[in-house]
Amino acid sequence: MTIKDYPELAWVPLLTSPDLPIQIIRPDRWKSGVIFASPHSGRDYPEWFQRETRLPMKILRSSEDAFVDHLIKDAPAAGAVSLTTRVPRCIVDLNRGSDEIDPVLVRDVPRHPLNQRTLAGLGVIPRVVSKGRAIHDSPMSREEAERRINAYWRPYHQALTALIGEARARFGQAILIDMHSMPHDALTHLQGRRPDMVLGNRHGLSASARISNAVCDAIAAEGWTIRRNSPFSGAYICTAYGRPGKNIHVVQLEIDRSLYMDEVNIAPRPDFDQFAMRMSRVVRGLASLGIDDAGHATGIAAE
């Protein structure tokens, strides 16, 4: 279930339960329909998964956007909603479509035309983690793949759909800042100075120039450099939910992991708190996007 199932963006009732693998934190007063989400920072590895995988924990965790959920923890205090998950990316990738199933990994799946991500083993049920290291020794059943999608993928996207619909109904706009991290060596092919962060908006298809510029300006105000749409222009969440013509704006923000963590040991750098403080200022500044001088949500016009 995604926003495409609700073309008129009705307010979908949002059911929460402690059994769901997601966490939604609402502010005391939601200011303007801004949502900060981290779909890849989950780090609860069930025992059944640890028994099945061939890889040690440190290698598995290399696929996480580790600690990104901590970087957005001040969003509710600033007046925005935060959405995070407990499920690790190597179990289910929430930034893929539920139909992006890898037939090399999952038995009895039709070999329909596949996108490059799925062919590379990075579908909704990943076959590999970083550097192409296989997660499992053998393929899994289609039933197991569907179980994971139903247990983990659907609750996250039902929640995201509901929050976007609610924001649009209340404020006339929804603004999703989809937070990610990238390995430092992901940018080694770029010439010149590497950017600290990459903003993806599907080349303008998932967010207006005004929203994208506001995010870039907030990043630049903290002294960081940012590049747009290269090498990451946004994946499934940007594509499925971004509708700037309907005042639904989705930007994907990739942060160079080496700025705040030890990538080898999956541990915060000694200066993590300083980095987090700067990122908190970005989050707080963006939490009120679309509010006019009188403090009212304006509903940003499409561009």
PDB file of C-alpha atoms in Angstrom:
ATOM      1  CA  MET A   1       0.000   0.000   0.000  1.00  0.00           C
ATOM      2  CA  THR A   2       1.469   3.352  -1.030  1.00  0.00           C
ATOM      3  CA  ILE A   3       0.249   6.817  -1.831  1.00  0.00           C
ATOM      4  CA  LYS A   4      -0.725   5.546  -5.282  1.00  0.00           C
ATOM      5  CA  ASP A   5      -3.547   3.627  -3.595  1.00  0.00           C
ATOM      6  CA  TYR A   6      -4.973   6.935  -2.357  1.00  0.00           C
ATOM      7  CA  PRO A   7      -5.031   9.267  -5.357  1.00  0.00           C
ATOM      8  CA  GLU A   8      -7.074  11.877  -3.502  1.00  0.00           C
ATOM      9  CA  LEU A   9      -4.899  11.602  -0.399  1.00  0.00           C
ATOM     10  CA  ALA A  10      -7.685  10.996   2.057  1.00  0.00           C
ATOM     11  CA  TRP A  11      -6.675  11.000   5.708  1.00  0.00           C
ATOM     12  CA  VAL A  12      -5.954   7.325   6.295  1.00  0.00           C
ATOM     13  CA  PRO A  13      -6.448   6.328   9.950  1.00  0.00           C
ATOM     14  CA  LEU A  14      -3.089   5.468  11.478  1.00  0.00           C
ATOM     15  CA  LEU A  15      -3.113   2.442  13.770  1.00  0.00           C
ATOM     16  CA  THR A  16      -0.106   1.957  16.033  1.00  0.00           C
ATOM     17  CA  SER A  17       0.895  -1.021  18.112  1.00  0.00           C
ATOM     18  CA  PRO A  18       3.979  -1.892  20.177  1.00  0.00           C
ATOM     19  CA  ASP A  19       4.236  -5.031  18.052  1.00  0.00           C
ATOM     20  CA  LEU A  20       4.812  -3.066  14.850  1.00  0.00           C
ATOM     21  CA  PRO A  21       8.447  -2.700  13.718  1.00  0.00           C
ATOM     22  CA  ILE A  22       8.122   1.081  13.396  1.00  0.00           C
ATOM     23  CA  GLN A  23       8.250   4.087  15.663  1.00  0.00           C
ATOM     24  CA  ILE A  24       6.265   7.243  15.032  1.00  0.00           C
ATOM     25  CA  ILE A  25       6.912  10.221  17.290  1.00  0.00           C
ATOM     26  CA  ARG A  26       4.533  13.139  16.966  1.00  0.00           C
ATOM     27  CA  PRO A  27       5.215  16.668  18.161  1.00  0.00           C
ATOM     28  CA  ASP A  28       2.967  18.405  20.654  1.00  0.00           C
ATOM     29  CA  ARG A  29       2.000  20.635  17.741  1.00  0.00           C
ATOM     30  CA  TRP A  30       2.694  19.579  14.185  1.00  0.00           C
ATOM     31  CA  LYS A  31       3.650  22.842  12.521  1.00  0.00           C
ATOM     32  CA  SER A  32       3.423  22.415   8.770  1.00  0.00           C
ATOM     33  CA  GLY A  33       3.259  18.786   7.646  1.00  0.00           C
ATOM     34  CA  VAL A  34       6.998  18.024   7.663  1.00  0.00           C
ATOM     35  CA  ILE A  35       8.023  14.389   8.232  1.00  0.00           C
ATOM     36  CA  PHE A  36      11.562  13.179   8.868  1.00  0.00           C
ATOM     37  CA  ALA A  37      12.029   9.474   8.138  1.00  0.00           C
ATOM     38  CA  SER A  38      14.880   7.000   8.408  1.00  0.00           C
ATOM     39  CA  PRO A  39      13.980   3.704   6.701  1.00  0.00           C
ATOM     40  CA  HIS A  40      17.465   2.150   6.888  1.00  0.00           C
ATOM     41  CA  SER A  41      18.643   2.757  10.460  1.00  0.00           C
ATOM     42  CA  GLY A  42      16.976  -0.330  12.001  1.00  0.00           C
ATOM     43  CA  ARG A  43      19.362  -2.520  13.979  1.00  0.00           C
ATOM     44  CA  ASP A  44      17.243  -5.203  15.694  1.00  0.00           C
ATOM     45  CA  TYR A  45      18.552  -8.488  14.283  1.00  0.00           C
ATOM     46  CA  PRO A  46      16.215 -11.376  15.229  1.00  0.00           C
ATOM     47  CA  GLU A  47      17.753 -14.646  16.320  1.00  0.00           C
ATOM     48  CA  TRP A  48      16.134 -16.503  13.422  1.00  0.00           C
ATOM     49  CA  PHE A  49      17.904 -14.193  10.974  1.00  0.00           C
ATOM     50  CA  GLN A  50      21.261 -14.501  12.705  1.00  0.00           C
ATOM     51  CA  ARG A  51      20.977 -18.293  12.454  1.00  0.00           C
ATOM     52  CA  GLU A  52      20.218 -18.130   8.731  1.00  0.00           C
ATOM     53  CA  THR A  53      22.840 -15.660   7.558  1.00  0.00           C
ATOM     54  CA  ARG A  54      26.421 -16.523   6.618  1.00  0.00           C
ATOM     55  CA  LEU A  55      27.802 -13.098   7.536  1.00  0.00           C
ATOM     56  CA  PRO A  56      29.129 -11.741  10.841  1.00  0.00           C
ATOM     57  CA  MET A  57      27.277  -8.885  12.485  1.00  0.00           C
ATOM     58  CA  LYS A  58      29.814  -6.200  11.575  1.00  0.00           C
ATOM     59  CA  ILE A  59      29.448  -7.018   7.871  1.00  0.00           C
ATOM     60  CA  LEU A  60      25.656  -7.113   8.106  1.00  0.00           C
ATOM     61  CA  ARG A  61      25.623  -3.736   9.803  1.00  0.00           C
ATOM     62  CA  SER A  62      27.589  -2.184   6.941  1.00  0.00           C
ATOM     63  CA  SER A  63      24.298  -1.931   5.055  1.00  0.00           C
ATOM     64  CA  GLU A  64      22.648   0.144   7.813  1.00  0.00           C
ATOM     65  CA  ASP A  65      22.267   3.884   7.782  1.00  0.00           C
ATOM     66  CA  ALA A  66      23.657   3.593  11.277  1.00  0.00           C
ATOM     67  CA  PHE A  67      22.743   6.333  13.774  1.00  0.00           C
ATOM     68  CA  VAL A  68      20.702   8.363  11.277  1.00  0.00           C
ATOM     69  CA  ASP A  69      17.690   7.929  13.548  1.00  0.00           C
ATOM     70  CA  HIS A  70      19.678   9.737  16.258  1.00  0.00           C
ATOM     71  CA  LEU A  71      20.390  12.595  13.869  1.00  0.00           C
ATOM     72  CA  ILE A  72      16.646  13.302  13.472  1.00  0.00           C
ATOM     73  CA  LYS A  73      15.636  12.718  17.097  1.00  0.00           C
ATOM     74  CA  ASP A  74      14.948  16.433  17.663  1.00  0.00           C
ATOM     75  CA  ALA A  75      12.356  16.607  14.879  1.00  0.00           C
ATOM     76  CA  PRO A  76       9.317  16.186  17.183  1.00  0.00           C
ATOM     77  CA  ALA A  77      10.548  18.863  19.600  1.00  0.00           C
ATOM     78  CA  ALA A  78      10.870  21.177  16.587  1.00  0.00           C
ATOM     79  CA  GLY A  79       7.328  20.535  15.373  1.00  0.00           C
ATOM     80  CA  ALA A  80       7.779  17.728  12.830  1.00  0.00           C
ATOM     81  CA  VAL A  81       6.882  14.031  12.857  1.00  0.00           C
ATOM     82  CA  SER A  82       9.613  11.388  12.882  1.00  0.00           C
ATOM     83  CA  LEU A  83       9.216   7.895  11.441  1.00  0.00           C
ATOM     84  CA  THR A  84      11.828   5.205  12.041  1.00  0.00           C
ATOM     85  CA  THR A  85      12.006   1.427  11.940  1.00  0.00           C
ATOM     86  CA  ARG A  86      13.608  -1.350  13.967  1.00  0.00           C
ATOM     87  CA  VAL A  87      14.024  -3.781  11.057  1.00  0.00           C
ATOM     88  CA  PRO A  88      17.502  -3.875   9.467  1.00  0.00           C
ATOM     89  CA  ARG A  89      17.847  -3.161   5.786  1.00  0.00           C
ATOM     90  CA  CYS A  90      19.433  -6.553   5.090  1.00  0.00           C
ATOM     91  CA  ILE A  91      16.165  -8.260   6.131  1.00  0.00           C
ATOM     92  CA  VAL A  92      13.803  -5.983   4.178  1.00  0.00           C
ATOM     93  CA  ASP A  93      14.675  -2.832   2.260  1.00  0.00           C
ATOM     94  CA  LEU A  94      11.904  -0.292   2.859  1.00  0.00           C
ATOM     95  CA  ASN A  95      13.187   1.950   0.059  1.00  0.00           C
ATOM     96  CA  ARG A  96      12.245  -0.621  -2.580  1.00  0.00           C
ATOM     97  CA  GLY A  97       8.908  -1.562  -4.076  1.00  0.00           C
ATOM     98  CA  SER A  98       7.242  -4.683  -2.705  1.00  0.00           C
ATOM     99  CA  ASP A  99       7.423  -6.179  -6.198  1.00  0.00           C
ATOM    100  CA  GLU A 100      11.207  -5.679  -6.544  1.00  0.00           C
ATOM    101  CA  ILE A 101      11.866  -9.343  -5.749  1.00  0.00           C
ATOM    102  CA  ASP A 102      15.137 -10.913  -6.841  1.00  0.00           C
ATOM    103  CA  PRO A 103      14.526 -14.286  -8.587  1.00  0.00           C
ATOM    104  CA  VAL A 104      18.105 -15.332  -7.828  1.00  0.00           C
ATOM    105  CA  LEU A 105      17.320 -15.159  -4.112  1.00  0.00           C
ATOM    106  CA  VAL A 106      13.608 -16.040  -3.993  1.00  0.00           C
ATOM    107  CA  ARG A 107      12.350 -19.264  -5.506  1.00  0.00           C
ATOM    108  CA  ASP A 108       9.285 -19.422  -7.770  1.00  0.00           C
ATOM    109  CA  VAL A 109       9.374 -15.739  -8.665  1.00  0.00           C
ATOM    110  CA  PRO A 110       8.734 -14.855 -12.323  1.00  0.00           C
ATOM    111  CA  ARG A 111      11.772 -13.424 -14.076  1.00  0.00           C
ATOM    112  CA  HIS A 112       9.907 -10.362 -15.235  1.00  0.00           C
ATOM    113  CA  PRO A 113      11.880  -7.296 -16.362  1.00  0.00           C
ATOM    114  CA  LEU A 114      13.996  -6.185 -13.421  1.00  0.00           C
ATOM    115  CA  ASN A 115      15.565  -2.848 -12.615  1.00  0.00           C
ATOM    116  CA  GLN A 116      19.294  -2.535 -12.070  1.00  0.00           C
ATOM    117  CA  ARG A 117      18.984  -2.449  -8.283  1.00  0.00           C
ATOM    118  CA  THR A 118      17.225  -5.799  -8.152  1.00  0.00           C
ATOM    119  CA  LEU A 119      19.597  -7.341 -10.682  1.00  0.00           C
ATOM    120  CA  ALA A 120      22.471  -6.273  -8.436  1.00  0.00           C
ATOM    121  CA  GLY A 121      20.939  -8.120  -5.479  1.00  0.00           C
ATOM    122  CA  LEU A 122      19.474  -5.016  -3.839  1.00  0.00           C
ATOM    123  CA  GLY A 123      15.766  -5.692  -4.155  1.00  0.00           C
ATOM    124  CA  VAL A 124      13.144  -5.525  -1.432  1.00  0.00           C
ATOM    125  CA  ILE A 125      14.683  -8.663   0.110  1.00  0.00           C
ATOM    126  CA  PRO A 126      18.411  -8.001  -0.354  1.00  0.00           C
ATOM    127  CA  ARG A 127      20.660 -10.794  -1.615  1.00  0.00           C
ATOM    128  CA  VAL A 128      23.894  -8.952  -0.778  1.00  0.00           C
ATOM    129  CA  VAL A 129      25.229  -6.257   1.495  1.00  0.00           C
ATOM    130  CA  SER A 130      28.040  -3.823   0.706  1.00  0.00           C
ATOM    131  CA  LYS A 131      30.775  -4.973  -1.688  1.00  0.00           C
ATOM    132  CA  GLY A 132      28.498  -7.705  -3.028  1.00  0.00           C
ATOM    133  CA  ARG A 133      28.780 -10.049  -0.039  1.00  0.00           C
ATOM    134  CA  ALA A 134      26.010 -12.672  -0.077  1.00  0.00           C
ATOM    135  CA  ILE A 135      23.723 -12.692   2.955  1.00  0.00           C
ATOM    136  CA  HIS A 136      22.417 -16.260   2.580  1.00  0.00           C
ATOM    137  CA  ASP A 137      23.904 -19.593   1.533  1.00  0.00           C
ATOM    138  CA  SER A 138      20.830 -20.642  -0.430  1.00  0.00           C
ATOM    139  CA  PRO A 139      17.633 -19.183  -1.916  1.00  0.00           C
ATOM    140  CA  MET A 140      14.546 -18.655   0.224  1.00  0.00           C
ATOM    141  CA  SER A 141      10.953 -19.620  -0.437  1.00  0.00           C
ATOM    142  CA  ARG A 142       8.482 -17.190  -1.885  1.00  0.00           C
ATOM    143  CA  GLU A 143       6.417 -17.648   1.288  1.00  0.00           C
ATOM    144  CA  GLU A 144       9.315 -16.386   3.420  1.00  0.00           C
ATOM    145  CA  ALA A 145       9.779 -13.360   1.175  1.00  0.00           C
ATOM    146  CA  GLU A 146       6.077 -12.547   1.400  1.00  0.00           C
ATOM    147  CA  ARG A 147       6.143 -13.025   5.176  1.00  0.00           C
ATOM    148  CA  ARG A 148       8.891 -10.439   5.502  1.00  0.00           C
ATOM    149  CA  ILE A 149       7.102  -7.999   3.216  1.00  0.00           C
ATOM    150  CA  ASN A 150       3.834  -8.361   5.146  1.00  0.00           C
ATOM    151  CA  ALA A 151       5.493  -8.176   8.558  1.00  0.00           C
ATOM    152  CA  TYR A 152       7.896  -5.299   7.933  1.00  0.00           C
ATOM    153  CA  TRP A 153       7.429  -3.525   4.604  1.00  0.00           C
ATOM    154  CA  ARG A 154       3.657  -3.027   4.684  1.00  0.00           C
ATOM    155  CA  PRO A 155       3.424  -1.518   8.200  1.00  0.00           C
ATOM    156  CA  TYR A 156       6.076   1.063   7.337  1.00  0.00           C
ATOM    157  CA  HIS A 157       4.421   2.117   4.100  1.00  0.00           C
ATOM    158  CA  GLN A 158       0.949   2.092   5.597  1.00  0.00           C
ATOM    159  CA  ALA A 159       2.253   4.456   8.267  1.00  0.00           C
ATOM    160  CA  LEU A 160       4.017   6.664   5.734  1.00  0.00           C
ATOM    161  CA  THR A 161       0.931   6.798   3.527  1.00  0.00           C
ATOM    162  CA  ALA A 162      -1.221   7.746   6.502  1.00  0.00           C
ATOM    163  CA  LEU A 163       1.136  10.485   7.667  1.00  0.00           C
ATOM    164  CA  ILE A 164       1.399  12.016   4.201  1.00  0.00           C
ATOM    165  CA  GLY A 165      -2.371  11.915   3.790  1.00  0.00           C
ATOM    166  CA  GLU A 166      -2.887  13.492   7.203  1.00  0.00           C
ATOM    167  CA  ALA A 167      -0.355  16.235   6.504  1.00  0.00           C
ATOM    168  CA  ARG A 168      -2.000  17.096   3.211  1.00  0.00           C
ATOM    169  CA  ALA A 169      -5.462  17.140   4.799  1.00  0.00           C
ATOM    170  CA  ARG A 170      -4.372  19.370   7.690  1.00  0.00           C
ATOM    171  CA  PHE A 171      -1.841  21.695   6.085  1.00  0.00           C
ATOM    172  CA  GLY A 172      -2.440  21.516   2.343  1.00  0.00           C
ATOM    173  CA  GLN A 173       1.061  20.086   1.943  1.00  0.00           C
ATOM    174  CA  ALA A 174       3.255  17.182   2.964  1.00  0.00           C
ATOM    175  CA  ILE A 175       7.046  17.431   3.036  1.00  0.00           C
ATOM    176  CA  LEU A 176       9.024  14.233   3.565  1.00  0.00           C
ATOM    177  CA  ILE A 177      12.740  14.443   4.296  1.00  0.00           C
ATOM    178  CA  ASP A 178      13.912  10.869   3.652  1.00  0.00           C
ATOM    179  CA  MET A 179      17.183  10.525   5.545  1.00  0.00           C
ATOM    180  CA  HIS A 180      19.995   8.173   4.493  1.00  0.00           C
ATOM    181  CA  SER A 181      23.751   7.764   4.730  1.00  0.00           C
ATOM    182  CA  MET A 182      26.304   6.785   2.116  1.00  0.00           C
ATOM    183  CA  PRO A 183      29.718   5.119   2.416  1.00  0.00           C
ATOM    184  CA  HIS A 184      32.545   7.584   1.992  1.00  0.00           C
ATOM    185  CA  ASP A 185      33.912   5.557  -0.920  1.00  0.00           C
ATOM    186  CA  ALA A 186      30.589   5.851  -2.786  1.00  0.00           C
ATOM    187  CA  LEU A 187      31.855   9.162  -4.153  1.00  0.00           C
ATOM    188  CA  THR A 188      35.404   8.184  -5.092  1.00  0.00           C
ATOM    189  CA  HIS A 189      34.582   8.441  -8.802  1.00  0.00           C
ATOM    190  CA  LEU A 190      33.684  12.125  -8.543  1.00  0.00           C
ATOM    191  CA  GLN A 191      36.267  14.660  -9.627  1.00  0.00           C
ATOM    192  CA  GLY A 192      37.138  17.574  -7.417  1.00  0.00           C
ATOM    193  CA  ARG A 193      35.918  18.015  -3.878  1.00  0.00           C
ATOM    194  CA  ARG A 194      33.435  15.391  -2.782  1.00  0.00           C
ATOM    195  CA  PRO A 195      30.173  16.731  -1.395  1.00  0.00           C
ATOM    196  CA  ASP A 196      29.348  16.083   2.229  1.00  0.00           C
ATOM    197  CA  MET A 197      25.762  15.269   1.301  1.00  0.00           C
ATOM    198  CA  VAL A 198      23.690  14.476  -1.766  1.00  0.00           C
ATOM    199  CA  LEU A 199      20.100  15.618  -2.223  1.00  0.00           C
ATOM    200  CA  GLY A 200      17.913  13.507  -4.494  1.00  0.00           C
ATOM    201  CA  ASN A 201      14.588  14.748  -5.862  1.00  0.00           C
ATOM    202  CA  ARG A 202      14.342  12.650  -9.019  1.00  0.00           C
ATOM    203  CA  HIS A 203      15.563  15.688 -10.963  1.00  0.00           C
ATOM    204  CA  GLY A 204      12.598  17.736  -9.817  1.00  0.00           C
ATOM    205  CA  LEU A 205       9.952  15.032 -10.135  1.00  0.00           C
ATOM    206  CA  SER A 206       9.570  14.313  -6.409  1.00  0.00           C
ATOM    207  CA  ALA A 207       9.955  17.801  -4.893  1.00  0.00           C
ATOM    208  CA  SER A 208       9.651  21.385  -6.025  1.00  0.00           C
ATOM    209  CA  ALA A 209      12.645  23.634  -6.524  1.00  0.00           C
ATOM    210  CA  ARG A 210      11.531  25.725  -3.556  1.00  0.00           C
ATOM    211  CA  ILE A 211      11.597  22.810  -1.137  1.00  0.00           C
ATOM    212  CA  SER A 212      14.830  21.412  -2.560  1.00  0.00           C
ATOM    213  CA  ASN A 213      16.490  24.817  -2.354  1.00  0.00           C
ATOM    214  CA  ALA A 214      15.385  25.223   1.264  1.00  0.00           C
ATOM    215  CA  VAL A 215      16.984  21.901   2.203  1.00  0.00           C
ATOM    216  CA  CYS A 216      20.204  22.761   0.374  1.00  0.00           C
ATOM    217  CA  ASP A 217      20.328  26.200   1.998  1.00  0.00           C
ATOM    218  CA  ALA A 218      19.887  24.700   5.485  1.00  0.00           C
ATOM    219  CA  ILE A 219      22.754  22.286   4.829  1.00  0.00           C
ATOM    220  CA  ALA A 220      24.997  24.993   3.404  1.00  0.00           C
ATOM    221  CA  ALA A 221      24.300  27.255   6.393  1.00  0.00           C
ATOM    222  CA  GLU A 222      26.073  24.687   8.573  1.00  0.00           C
ATOM    223  CA  GLY A 223      29.140  24.766   6.326  1.00  0.00           C
ATOM    224  CA  TRP A 224      28.530  21.468   4.549  1.00  0.00           C
ATOM    225  CA  THR A 225      28.702  21.024   0.786  1.00  0.00           C
ATOM    226  CA  ILE A 226      25.823  19.412  -1.065  1.00  0.00           C
ATOM    227  CA  ARG A 227      25.323  18.048  -4.558  1.00  0.00           C
ATOM    228  CA  ARG A 228      22.022  17.309  -6.298  1.00  0.00           C
ATOM    229  CA  ASN A 229      20.924  14.030  -7.871  1.00  0.00           C
ATOM    230  CA  SER A 230      24.367  12.572  -8.475  1.00  0.00           C
ATOM    231  CA  PRO A 231      25.132   9.836  -7.784  1.00  0.00           C
ATOM    232  CA  PHE A 232      21.840   9.385  -5.891  1.00  0.00           C
ATOM    233  CA  SER A 233      18.669  10.920  -7.308  1.00  0.00           C
ATOM    234  CA  GLY A 234      16.230   9.128  -5.011  1.00  0.00           C
ATOM    235  CA  ALA A 235      14.877   5.587  -5.016  1.00  0.00           C
ATOM    236  CA  TYR A 236      11.472   3.999  -4.461  1.00  0.00           C
ATOM    237  CA  ILE A 237      10.163   6.338  -1.753  1.00  0.00           C
ATOM    238  CA  CYS A 238      10.855   9.448  -3.829  1.00  0.00           C
ATOM    239  CA  THR A 239       9.285   7.848  -6.886  1.00  0.00           C
ATOM    240  CA  ALA A 240       6.213   6.416  -5.169  1.00  0.00           C
ATOM    241  CA  TYR A 241       5.290   9.347  -2.951  1.00  0.00           C
ATOM    242  CA  GLY A 242       6.693  12.550  -4.416  1.00  0.00           C
ATOM    243  CA  ARG A 243       3.935  14.527  -6.169  1.00  0.00           C
ATOM    244  CA  PRO A 244       4.956  18.193  -6.128  1.00  0.00           C
ATOM    245  CA  GLY A 245       1.980  19.081  -8.324  1.00  0.00           C
ATOM    246  CA  LYS A 246      -0.216  17.998  -5.394  1.00  0.00           C
ATOM    247  CA  ASN A 247       2.015  19.654  -2.778  1.00  0.00           C
ATOM    248  CA  ILE A 248       3.590  16.368  -1.729  1.00  0.00           C
ATOM    249  CA  HIS A 249       7.338  16.895  -1.710  1.00  0.00           C
ATOM    250  CA  VAL A 250       9.889  14.148  -1.065  1.00  0.00           C
ATOM    251  CA  VAL A 251      13.619  14.721  -0.923  1.00  0.00           C
ATOM    252  CA  GLN A 252      16.201  12.051  -0.196  1.00  0.00           C
ATOM    253  CA  LEU A 253      19.196  13.245   1.767  1.00  0.00           C
ATOM    254  CA  GLU A 254      22.373  11.142   1.772  1.00  0.00           C
ATOM    255  CA  ILE A 255      25.024  11.979   4.384  1.00  0.00           C
ATOM    256  CA  ASP A 256      28.659  10.905   4.072  1.00  0.00           C
ATOM    257  CA  ARG A 257      29.053   8.412   6.933  1.00  0.00           C
ATOM    258  CA  SER A 258      32.669   9.323   7.534  1.00  0.00           C
ATOM    259  CA  LEU A 259      31.536  12.728   8.822  1.00  0.00           C
ATOM    260  CA  TYR A 260      30.048  11.241  11.978  1.00  0.00           C
ATOM    261  CA  MET A 261      31.002   7.572  12.330  1.00  0.00           C
ATOM    262  CA  ASP A 262      33.794   5.020  12.130  1.00  0.00           C
ATOM    263  CA  GLU A 263      32.637   3.021   9.116  1.00  0.00           C
ATOM    264  CA  VAL A 264      34.812   0.001   9.879  1.00  0.00           C
ATOM    265  CA  ASN A 265      33.653  -0.494  13.454  1.00  0.00           C
ATOM    266  CA  ILE A 266      30.117   0.918  13.002  1.00  0.00           C
ATOM    267  CA  ALA A 267      30.662   3.312  15.891  1.00  0.00           C
ATOM    268  CA  PRO A 268      30.080   7.043  16.391  1.00  0.00           C
ATOM    269  CA  ARG A 269      33.122   9.253  15.978  1.00  0.00           C
ATOM    270  CA  PRO A 270      34.390  11.043  19.091  1.00  0.00           C
ATOM    271  CA  ASP A 271      32.902  14.277  17.725  1.00  0.00           C
ATOM    272  CA  PHE A 272      29.524  12.695  16.945  1.00  0.00           C
ATOM    273  CA  ASP A 273      27.691  14.991  19.374  1.00  0.00           C
ATOM    274  CA  GLN A 274      29.011  18.084  17.629  1.00  0.00           C
ATOM    275  CA  PHE A 275      27.906  16.765  14.265  1.00  0.00           C
ATOM    276  CA  ALA A 276      24.496  15.823  15.686  1.00  0.00           C
ATOM    277  CA  MET A 277      24.100  19.331  17.117  1.00  0.00           C
ATOM    278  CA  ARG A 278      24.702  20.863  13.715  1.00  0.00           C
ATOM    279  CA  MET A 279      22.280  18.424  12.099  1.00  0.00           C
ATOM    280  CA  SER A 280      19.729  19.265  14.787  1.00  0.00           C
ATOM    281  CA  ARG A 281      19.861  22.894  13.679  1.00  0.00           C
ATOM    282  CA  VAL A 282      19.110  21.753  10.124  1.00  0.00           C
ATOM    283  CA  VAL A 283      16.198  19.611  11.320  1.00  0.00           C
ATOM    284  CA  ARG A 284      14.792  22.417  13.448  1.00  0.00           C
ATOM    285  CA  GLY A 285      15.027  24.869  10.596  1.00  0.00           C
ATOM    286  CA  LEU A 286      13.250  22.563   8.152  1.00  0.00           C
ATOM    287  CA  ALA A 287      10.502  21.512  10.591  1.00  0.00           C
ATOM    288  CA  SER A 288       8.562  24.695   9.832  1.00  0.00           C
ATOM    289  CA  LEU A 289       8.866  24.701   6.036  1.00  0.00           C
ATOM    290  CA  GLY A 290       5.853  26.382   4.499  1.00  0.00           C
ATOM    291  CA  ILE A 291       4.920  28.521   7.519  1.00  0.00           C
ATOM    292  CA  ASP A 292       4.266  32.209   6.867  1.00  0.00           C
ATOM    293  CA  ASP A 293       5.335  35.110   9.072  1.00  0.00           C
ATOM    294  CA  ALA A 294       2.147  34.822  11.114  1.00  0.00           C
ATOM    295  CA  GLY A 295       2.921  31.169  11.902  1.00  0.00           C
ATOM    296  CA  HIS A 296       0.314  29.692   9.559  1.00  0.00           C
ATOM    297  CA  ALA A 297       0.961  26.805   7.155  1.00  0.00           C
ATOM    298  CA  THR A 298       0.730  28.156   3.640  1.00  0.00           C
ATOM    299  CA  GLY A 299       0.556  25.076   1.425  1.00  0.00           C
ATOM    300  CA  ILE A 300       3.466  25.707  -0.936  1.00  0.00           C
ATOM    301  CA  ALA A 301       2.456  26.197  -4.528  1.00  0.00           C
ATOM    302  CA  ALA A 302       3.724  23.679  -7.055  1.00  0.00           C
ATOM    303  CA  GLU A 303       6.415  24.849  -9.426  1.00  0.00           C
TER     304      GLU A 303
END
